[in-house]
CSV table of C-alpha atoms and ligand atoms in Angstrom, one decimal:
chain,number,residue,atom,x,y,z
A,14,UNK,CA,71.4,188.5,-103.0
A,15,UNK,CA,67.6,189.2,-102.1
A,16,UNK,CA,66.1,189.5,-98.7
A,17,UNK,CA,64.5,186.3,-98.8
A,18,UNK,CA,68.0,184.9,-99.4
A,19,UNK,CA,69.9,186.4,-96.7
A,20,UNK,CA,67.2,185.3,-94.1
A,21,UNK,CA,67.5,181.5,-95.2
A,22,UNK,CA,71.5,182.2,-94.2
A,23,UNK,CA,70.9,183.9,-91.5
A,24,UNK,CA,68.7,180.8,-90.1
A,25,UNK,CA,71.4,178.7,-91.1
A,26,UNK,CA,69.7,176.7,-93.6
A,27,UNK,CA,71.9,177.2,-96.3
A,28,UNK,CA,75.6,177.2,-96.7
A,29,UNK,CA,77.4,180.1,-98.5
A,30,UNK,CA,80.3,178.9,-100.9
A,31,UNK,CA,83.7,179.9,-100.7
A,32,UNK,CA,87.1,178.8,-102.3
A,33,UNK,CA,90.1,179.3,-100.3
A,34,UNK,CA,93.8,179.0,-101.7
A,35,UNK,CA,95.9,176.6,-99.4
A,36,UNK,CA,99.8,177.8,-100.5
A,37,UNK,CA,103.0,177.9,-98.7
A,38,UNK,CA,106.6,176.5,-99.7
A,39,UNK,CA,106.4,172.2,-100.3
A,40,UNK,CA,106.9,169.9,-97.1
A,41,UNK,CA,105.4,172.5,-94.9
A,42,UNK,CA,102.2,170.5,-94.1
A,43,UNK,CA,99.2,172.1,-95.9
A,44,UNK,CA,98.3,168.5,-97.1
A,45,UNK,CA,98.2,167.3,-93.6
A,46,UNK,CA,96.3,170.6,-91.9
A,47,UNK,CA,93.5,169.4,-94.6
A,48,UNK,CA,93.8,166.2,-93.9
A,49,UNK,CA,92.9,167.1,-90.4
A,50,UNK,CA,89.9,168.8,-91.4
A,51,UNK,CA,88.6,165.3,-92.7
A,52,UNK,CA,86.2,163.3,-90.7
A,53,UNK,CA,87.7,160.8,-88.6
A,54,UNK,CA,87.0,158.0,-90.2
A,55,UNK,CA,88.4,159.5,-93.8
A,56,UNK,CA,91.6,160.9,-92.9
A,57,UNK,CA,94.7,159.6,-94.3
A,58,UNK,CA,98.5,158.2,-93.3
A,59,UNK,CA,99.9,158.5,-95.7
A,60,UNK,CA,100.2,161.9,-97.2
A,61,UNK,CA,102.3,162.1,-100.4
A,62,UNK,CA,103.7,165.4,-102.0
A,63,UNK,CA,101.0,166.7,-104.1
A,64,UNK,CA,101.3,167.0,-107.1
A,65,UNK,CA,100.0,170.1,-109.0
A,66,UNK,CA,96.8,170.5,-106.8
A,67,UNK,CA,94.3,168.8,-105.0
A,68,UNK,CA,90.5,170.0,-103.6
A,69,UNK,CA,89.2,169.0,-100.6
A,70,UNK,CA,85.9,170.3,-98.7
A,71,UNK,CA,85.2,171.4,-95.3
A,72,UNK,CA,82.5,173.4,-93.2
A,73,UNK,CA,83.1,175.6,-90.5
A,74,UNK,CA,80.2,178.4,-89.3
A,75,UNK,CA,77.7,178.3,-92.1
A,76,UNK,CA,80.5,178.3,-94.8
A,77,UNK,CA,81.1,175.5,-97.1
A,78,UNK,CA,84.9,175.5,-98.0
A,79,UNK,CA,86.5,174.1,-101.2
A,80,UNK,CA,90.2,174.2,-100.7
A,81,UNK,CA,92.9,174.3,-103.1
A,82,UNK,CA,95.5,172.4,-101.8
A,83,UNK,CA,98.4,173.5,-103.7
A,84,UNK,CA,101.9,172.0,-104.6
A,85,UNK,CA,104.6,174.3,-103.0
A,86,UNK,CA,107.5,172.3,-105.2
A,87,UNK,CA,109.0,174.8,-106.9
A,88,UNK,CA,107.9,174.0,-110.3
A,89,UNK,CA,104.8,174.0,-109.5
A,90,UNK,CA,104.4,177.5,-107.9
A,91,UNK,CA,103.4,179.3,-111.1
A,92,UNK,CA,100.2,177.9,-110.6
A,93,UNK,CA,99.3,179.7,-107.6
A,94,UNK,CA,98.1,182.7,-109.3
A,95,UNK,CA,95.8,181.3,-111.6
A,96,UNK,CA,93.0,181.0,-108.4
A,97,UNK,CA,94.2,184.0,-107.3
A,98,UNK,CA,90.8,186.3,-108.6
A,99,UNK,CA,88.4,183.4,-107.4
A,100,UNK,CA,89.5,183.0,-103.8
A,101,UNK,CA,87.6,184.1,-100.9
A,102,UNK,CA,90.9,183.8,-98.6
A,103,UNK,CA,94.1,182.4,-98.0
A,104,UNK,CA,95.6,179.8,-96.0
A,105,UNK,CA,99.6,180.4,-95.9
A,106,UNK,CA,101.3,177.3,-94.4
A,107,UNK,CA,105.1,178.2,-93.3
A,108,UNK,CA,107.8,175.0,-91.5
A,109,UNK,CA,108.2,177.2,-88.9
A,110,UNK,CA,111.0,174.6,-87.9
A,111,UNK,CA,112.4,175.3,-91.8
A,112,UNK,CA,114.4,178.4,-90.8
A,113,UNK,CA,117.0,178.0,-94.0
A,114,UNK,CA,113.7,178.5,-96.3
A,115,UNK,CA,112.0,180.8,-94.7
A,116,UNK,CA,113.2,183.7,-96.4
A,117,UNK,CA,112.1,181.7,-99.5
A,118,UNK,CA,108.6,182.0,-98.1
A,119,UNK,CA,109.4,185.4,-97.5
A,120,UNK,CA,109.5,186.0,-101.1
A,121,UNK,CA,106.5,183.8,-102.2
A,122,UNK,CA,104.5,185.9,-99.5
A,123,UNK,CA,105.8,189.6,-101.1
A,124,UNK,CA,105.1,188.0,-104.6
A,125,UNK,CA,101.6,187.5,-103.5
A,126,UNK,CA,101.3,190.6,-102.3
A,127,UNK,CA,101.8,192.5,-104.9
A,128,UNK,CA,99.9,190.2,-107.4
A,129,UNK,CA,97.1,192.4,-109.5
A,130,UNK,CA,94.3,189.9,-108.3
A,131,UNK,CA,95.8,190.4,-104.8
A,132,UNK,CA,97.1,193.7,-104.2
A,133,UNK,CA,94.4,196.0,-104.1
A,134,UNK,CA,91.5,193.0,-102.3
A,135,UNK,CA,90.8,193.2,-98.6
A,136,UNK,CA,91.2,189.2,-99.1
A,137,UNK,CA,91.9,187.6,-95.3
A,138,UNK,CA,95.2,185.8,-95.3
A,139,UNK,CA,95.4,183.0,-92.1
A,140,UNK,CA,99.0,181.9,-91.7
A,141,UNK,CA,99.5,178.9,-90.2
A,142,UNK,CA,103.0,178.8,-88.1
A,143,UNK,CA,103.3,174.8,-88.8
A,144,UNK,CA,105.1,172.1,-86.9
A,145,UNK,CA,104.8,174.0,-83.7
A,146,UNK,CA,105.9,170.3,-82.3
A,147,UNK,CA,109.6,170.4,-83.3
A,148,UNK,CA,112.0,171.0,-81.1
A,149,UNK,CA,113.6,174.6,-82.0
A,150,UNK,CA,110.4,175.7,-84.2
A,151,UNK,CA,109.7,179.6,-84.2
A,152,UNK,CA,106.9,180.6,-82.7
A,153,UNK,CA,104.3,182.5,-84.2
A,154,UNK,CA,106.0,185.8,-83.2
A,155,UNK,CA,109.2,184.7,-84.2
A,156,UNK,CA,107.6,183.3,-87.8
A,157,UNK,CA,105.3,186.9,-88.1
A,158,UNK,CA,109.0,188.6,-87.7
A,159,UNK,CA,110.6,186.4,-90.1
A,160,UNK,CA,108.1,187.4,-93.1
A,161,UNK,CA,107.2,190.9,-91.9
A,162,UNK,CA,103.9,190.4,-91.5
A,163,UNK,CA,103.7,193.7,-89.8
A,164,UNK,CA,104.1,195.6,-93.2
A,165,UNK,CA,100.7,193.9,-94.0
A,166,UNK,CA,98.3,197.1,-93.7
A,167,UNK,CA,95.4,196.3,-96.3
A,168,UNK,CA,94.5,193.0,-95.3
A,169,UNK,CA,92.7,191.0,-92.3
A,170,UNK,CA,95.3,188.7,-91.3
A,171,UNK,CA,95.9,186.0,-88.2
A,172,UNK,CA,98.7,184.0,-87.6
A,173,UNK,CA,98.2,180.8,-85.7
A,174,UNK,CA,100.7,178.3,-84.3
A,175,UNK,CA,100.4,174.4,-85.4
A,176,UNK,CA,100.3,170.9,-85.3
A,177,UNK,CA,99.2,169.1,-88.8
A,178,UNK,CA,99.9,165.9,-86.7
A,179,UNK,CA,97.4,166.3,-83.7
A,180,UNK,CA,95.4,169.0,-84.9
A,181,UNK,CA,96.8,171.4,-82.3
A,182,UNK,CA,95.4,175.4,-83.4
A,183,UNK,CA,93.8,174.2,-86.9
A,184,UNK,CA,90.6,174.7,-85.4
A,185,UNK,CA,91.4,178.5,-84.3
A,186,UNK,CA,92.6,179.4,-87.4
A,187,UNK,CA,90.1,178.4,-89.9
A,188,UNK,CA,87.4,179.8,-87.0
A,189,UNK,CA,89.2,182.9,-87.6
A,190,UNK,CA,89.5,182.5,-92.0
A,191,UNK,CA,85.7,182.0,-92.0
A,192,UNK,CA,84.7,185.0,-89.5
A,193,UNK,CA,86.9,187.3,-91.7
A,194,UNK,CA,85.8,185.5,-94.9
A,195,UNK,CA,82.3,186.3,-94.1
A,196,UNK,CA,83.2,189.9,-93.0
A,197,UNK,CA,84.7,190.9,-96.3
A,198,UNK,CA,82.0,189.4,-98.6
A,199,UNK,CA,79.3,191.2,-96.2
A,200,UNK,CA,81.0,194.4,-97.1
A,201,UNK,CA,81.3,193.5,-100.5
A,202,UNK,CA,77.3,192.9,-100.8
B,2,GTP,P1,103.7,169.7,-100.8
B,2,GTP,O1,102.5,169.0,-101.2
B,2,GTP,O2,105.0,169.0,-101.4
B,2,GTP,O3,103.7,171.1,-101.2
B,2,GTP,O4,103.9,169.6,-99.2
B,2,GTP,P2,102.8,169.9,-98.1
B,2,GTP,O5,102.9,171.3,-97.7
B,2,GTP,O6,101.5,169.5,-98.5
B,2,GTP,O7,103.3,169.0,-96.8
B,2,GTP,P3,102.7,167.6,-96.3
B,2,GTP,O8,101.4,167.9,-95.7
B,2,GTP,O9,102.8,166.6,-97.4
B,2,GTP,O10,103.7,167.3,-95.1
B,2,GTP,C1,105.1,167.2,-95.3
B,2,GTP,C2,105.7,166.4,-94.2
B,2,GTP,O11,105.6,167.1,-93.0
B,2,GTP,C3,105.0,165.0,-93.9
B,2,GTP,O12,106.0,164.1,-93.6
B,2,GTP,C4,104.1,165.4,-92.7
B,2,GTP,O13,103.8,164.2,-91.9
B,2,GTP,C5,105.0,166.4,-92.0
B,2,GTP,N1,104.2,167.3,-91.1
B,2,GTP,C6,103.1,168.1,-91.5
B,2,GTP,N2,102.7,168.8,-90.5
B,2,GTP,C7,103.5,168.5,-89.5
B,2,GTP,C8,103.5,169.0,-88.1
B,2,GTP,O14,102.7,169.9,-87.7
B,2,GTP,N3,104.5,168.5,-87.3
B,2,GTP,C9,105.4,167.6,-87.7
B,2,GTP,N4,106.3,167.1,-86.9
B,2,GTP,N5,105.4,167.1,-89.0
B,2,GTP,C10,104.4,167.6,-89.8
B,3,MG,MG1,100.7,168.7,-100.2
């Protein structure tokens, strides 16, 4: 990118474009934390399990997201990694009121991890600790614990309590997904 082209950013006159993967085990509400980032007047009731994947777009801090919005369903997981090399970041959602399956996310997350488009990227990861509402959820310590994010050494990551429903912390996190986005492709320059 040329000079004249970073000062046009810097003014904020023109988006950059980014892709980030929206993953995380089916039913654990990355449909509806997306659907949250709709306007008002375009956000749905009625969220169905998706199937395969969806795209939707948002902007946050001079970035202009397309989001995969992935099926977790089982059978659909092997696509994950096929928009593994072409993501900018990661949003991870976790049921943090599922505590039978998260151990299954546990493994999702380490397969991830060690993925050859993954493992060796300083690519930010923002885990959302969903459904922060139900009674008996985790909180974000207790869901950071439960999939060791602690042994996570060679990546920017954040995890962030929410609510899909009310919004509640979605605004934090992808504030904190776009400041680390920007970081690692300003590096990468
Ligand atoms: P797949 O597309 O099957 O992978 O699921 P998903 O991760 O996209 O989940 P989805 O957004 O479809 O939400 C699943 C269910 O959880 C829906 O009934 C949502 O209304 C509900 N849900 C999502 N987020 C929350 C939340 O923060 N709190 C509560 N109480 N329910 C939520
Ligand atoms: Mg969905």
């Amino acid at each position: 990118m040329g000079l004249l082209d970073s000062f046009i950013e810097w003014l904020g006159l023109r988006r950059r474009d980014v892709n980030v993967l929206v993953i995380g085990l089916d039913n654990s509400g990355k449909s509806s934390l997306l659907n949250y980032l709709r306007p008002k007047d375009a956000q749905r009731n009625d969220i169905a399990p998706t199937v395969g994947f969806n795209t939707e777009h948002f902007q946050c801090k001079g970035l202009s997201f397309t989001a995969f919005d992935m099926s977790g369903q089982s059978r659909y997981r092997s696509l994950w990694s096929n928009y593994y090399r072409t993501t900018n970041g990661i949003i991870f959602v976790i049921d943090s009121s599922d505590k039978t399956r998260i151990l299954i996310a546990r493994e999702e997350l380490q397969q991830l991890l060690i993925h050859p488009d993954i493992i060796s990227r300083n690519i930010p990861i923002l885990f959302f600790a969903n459904k922060m509402d139900i009674r008996d959820a985790l909180s974000d310590v207790g869901v950071s614990y439960a999939l060791g994010l602690d042994s996570i050494t060679n990546k920017s990551w954040h995890i962030c309590s929410s609510n899909a429903l009310n919004g509640d912390g979605v605004a934090d996190g992808i504030e904190w997904l776009s400041s680390a986005i920007k970081s690692s492709m300003d590096q990468a320059r």
